PDB file of C-alpha atoms in Angstrom:
ATOM      1  CA  UNK R   7    -124.225-193.664-133.880  1.00 46.00           C
ATOM      2  CA  UNK R   8    -121.426-196.040-132.873  1.00 53.00           C
ATOM      3  CA  UNK R   9    -118.845-195.297-130.214  1.00 59.00           C
ATOM      4  CA  UNK R  10    -115.279-195.065-131.419  1.00 61.00           C
ATOM      5  CA  UNK R  11    -112.414-196.468-129.383  1.00 66.00           C
ATOM      6  CA  UNK R  12    -109.945-193.955-130.763  1.00 70.00           C
ATOM      7  CA  UNK R  13    -109.578-190.194-131.122  1.00 72.00           C
ATOM      8  CA  UNK R  14    -108.295-188.306-134.141  1.00 77.00           C
ATOM      9  CA  UNK R  15    -106.187-185.286-133.172  1.00 76.00           C
ATOM     10  CA  UNK R  16    -105.547-182.171-135.203  1.00 79.00           C
ATOM     11  CA  UNK R  17    -103.757-182.956-138.417  1.00 81.00           C
ATOM     12  CA  UNK R  18    -105.630-186.299-138.610  1.00 80.00           C
ATOM     13  CA  UNK R  19    -103.187-188.033-136.237  1.00 80.00           C
ATOM     14  CA  UNK R  20    -104.568-191.134-134.576  1.00 77.00           C
ATOM     15  CA  UNK R  21    -104.541-191.048-130.776  1.00 72.00           C
ATOM     16  CA  UNK R  22    -105.864-194.409-129.612  1.00 67.00           C
ATOM     17  CA  UNK R  23    -104.639-193.866-126.008  1.00 67.00           C
ATOM     18  CA  UNK R  24    -106.914-190.906-125.317  1.00 58.00           C
ATOM     19  CA  UNK R  25    -109.886-192.968-124.103  1.00 64.00           C
ATOM     20  CA  UNK R  26    -109.506-194.558-120.680  1.00 69.00           C
ATOM     21  CA  UNK R  27    -110.430-198.236-120.349  1.00 72.00           C
ATOM     22  CA  UNK R  28    -113.345-199.154-118.133  1.00 79.00           C
ATOM     23  CA  UNK R  29    -112.190-200.282-114.701  1.00 82.00           C
ATOM     24  CA  UNK R  30    -113.736-203.180-112.789  1.00 83.00           C
ATOM     25  CA  UNK R  31    -113.710-203.133-108.997  1.00 82.00           C
ATOM     26  CA  UNK R  32    -115.014-206.103-107.039  1.00 78.00           C
ATOM     27  CA  UNK R  33    -117.229-204.706-104.267  1.00 79.00           C
ATOM     28  CA  UNK R  34    -118.119-208.023-102.616  1.00 78.00           C
ATOM     29  CA  UNK R  35    -117.157-208.439 -98.971  1.00 76.00           C
ATOM     30  CA  UNK R  36    -114.557-211.135 -98.392  1.00 74.00           C
ATOM     31  CA  UNK R  37    -112.931-212.386 -95.214  1.00 76.00           C
ATOM     32  CA  UNK R  38    -110.982-215.426 -94.102  1.00 76.00           C
ATOM     33  CA  UNK R  39    -108.696-217.438 -96.381  1.00 80.00           C
ATOM     34  CA  UNK R  40    -109.026-215.403 -99.556  1.00 82.00           C
ATOM     35  CA  UNK R  41    -106.378-215.267-102.275  1.00 84.00           C
ATOM     36  CA  UNK R  42    -105.474-211.636-101.556  1.00 84.00           C
ATOM     37  CA  UNK R  43    -105.161-212.276 -97.807  1.00 86.00           C
ATOM     38  CA  UNK R  44    -102.858-215.234 -98.415  1.00 90.00           C
ATOM     39  CA  UNK R  45    -100.692-213.197-100.787  1.00 92.00           C
ATOM     40  CA  UNK R  46    -100.403-210.400 -98.229  1.00 92.00           C
ATOM     41  CA  UNK R  47     -99.530-212.833 -95.428  1.00 93.00           C
ATOM     42  CA  UNK R  48     -96.884-214.505 -97.582  1.00 95.00           C
ATOM     43  CA  UNK R  49     -95.306-211.219 -98.599  1.00 96.00           C
ATOM     44  CA  UNK R  50     -95.199-209.973 -95.007  1.00 96.00           C
ATOM     45  CA  UNK R  51     -93.628-213.269 -93.904  1.00 97.00           C
ATOM     46  CA  UNK R  52     -90.930-212.935 -96.585  1.00 97.00           C
ATOM     47  CA  UNK R  53     -90.187-209.358 -95.480  1.00 96.00           C
ATOM     48  CA  UNK R  54     -89.933-210.494 -91.847  1.00 94.00           C
ATOM     49  CA  UNK R  55     -87.641-213.393 -92.696  1.00 93.00           C
ATOM     50  CA  UNK R  56     -85.278-211.215 -94.730  1.00 94.00           C
ATOM     51  CA  UNK R  57     -85.328-208.592 -91.948  1.00 92.00           C
ATOM     52  CA  UNK R  58     -84.296-211.201 -89.367  1.00 90.00           C
ATOM     53  CA  UNK R  59     -81.431-212.365 -91.587  1.00 90.00           C
ATOM     54  CA  UNK R  60     -80.304-208.740 -92.058  1.00 91.00           C
ATOM     55  CA  UNK R  61     -80.518-208.173 -88.286  1.00 86.00           C
ATOM     56  CA  UNK R  62     -78.336-211.217 -87.637  1.00 87.00           C
ATOM     57  CA  UNK R  63     -75.776-210.170 -90.256  1.00 89.00           C
ATOM     58  CA  UNK R  64     -75.557-206.580 -88.991  1.00 87.00           C
ATOM     59  CA  UNK R  65     -75.473-207.287 -85.231  1.00 81.00           C
ATOM     60  CA  UNK R  66     -73.800-210.684 -85.127  1.00 84.00           C
ATOM     61  CA  UNK R  67     -76.584-212.016 -82.874  1.00 80.00           C
ATOM     62  CA  UNK R  68     -79.807-213.817 -83.604  1.00 81.00           C
ATOM     63  CA  UNK R  69     -83.185-212.373 -82.630  1.00 79.00           C
ATOM     64  CA  UNK R  70     -83.191-213.846 -79.115  1.00 81.00           C
ATOM     65  CA  UNK R  71     -79.587-212.781 -78.478  1.00 79.00           C
ATOM     66  CA  UNK R  72     -80.306-209.295 -79.736  1.00 72.00           C
ATOM     67  CA  UNK R  73     -83.404-208.972 -77.535  1.00 76.00           C
ATOM     68  CA  UNK R  74     -81.584-210.188 -74.401  1.00 82.00           C
ATOM     69  CA  UNK R  75     -78.662-207.803 -74.949  1.00 77.00           C
ATOM     70  CA  UNK R  76     -80.869-204.684 -74.734  1.00 70.00           C
TER      71      UNK R  76
END
């Protein structure tokens, strides 16, 4: 018996999206300079940079000026 990768619904309609694909999850422990860690660090740095620019535009002061005016 061979496994089919599609399902036939009532009325002989083909439903090839009914079977979920097999998922692969990497369970190995990683730390240090991994690709995912570098991507996360880069994305957080971009968010911080854009936030500092938005802070300067909205308040009229840079980060140091804003912190000293509190």
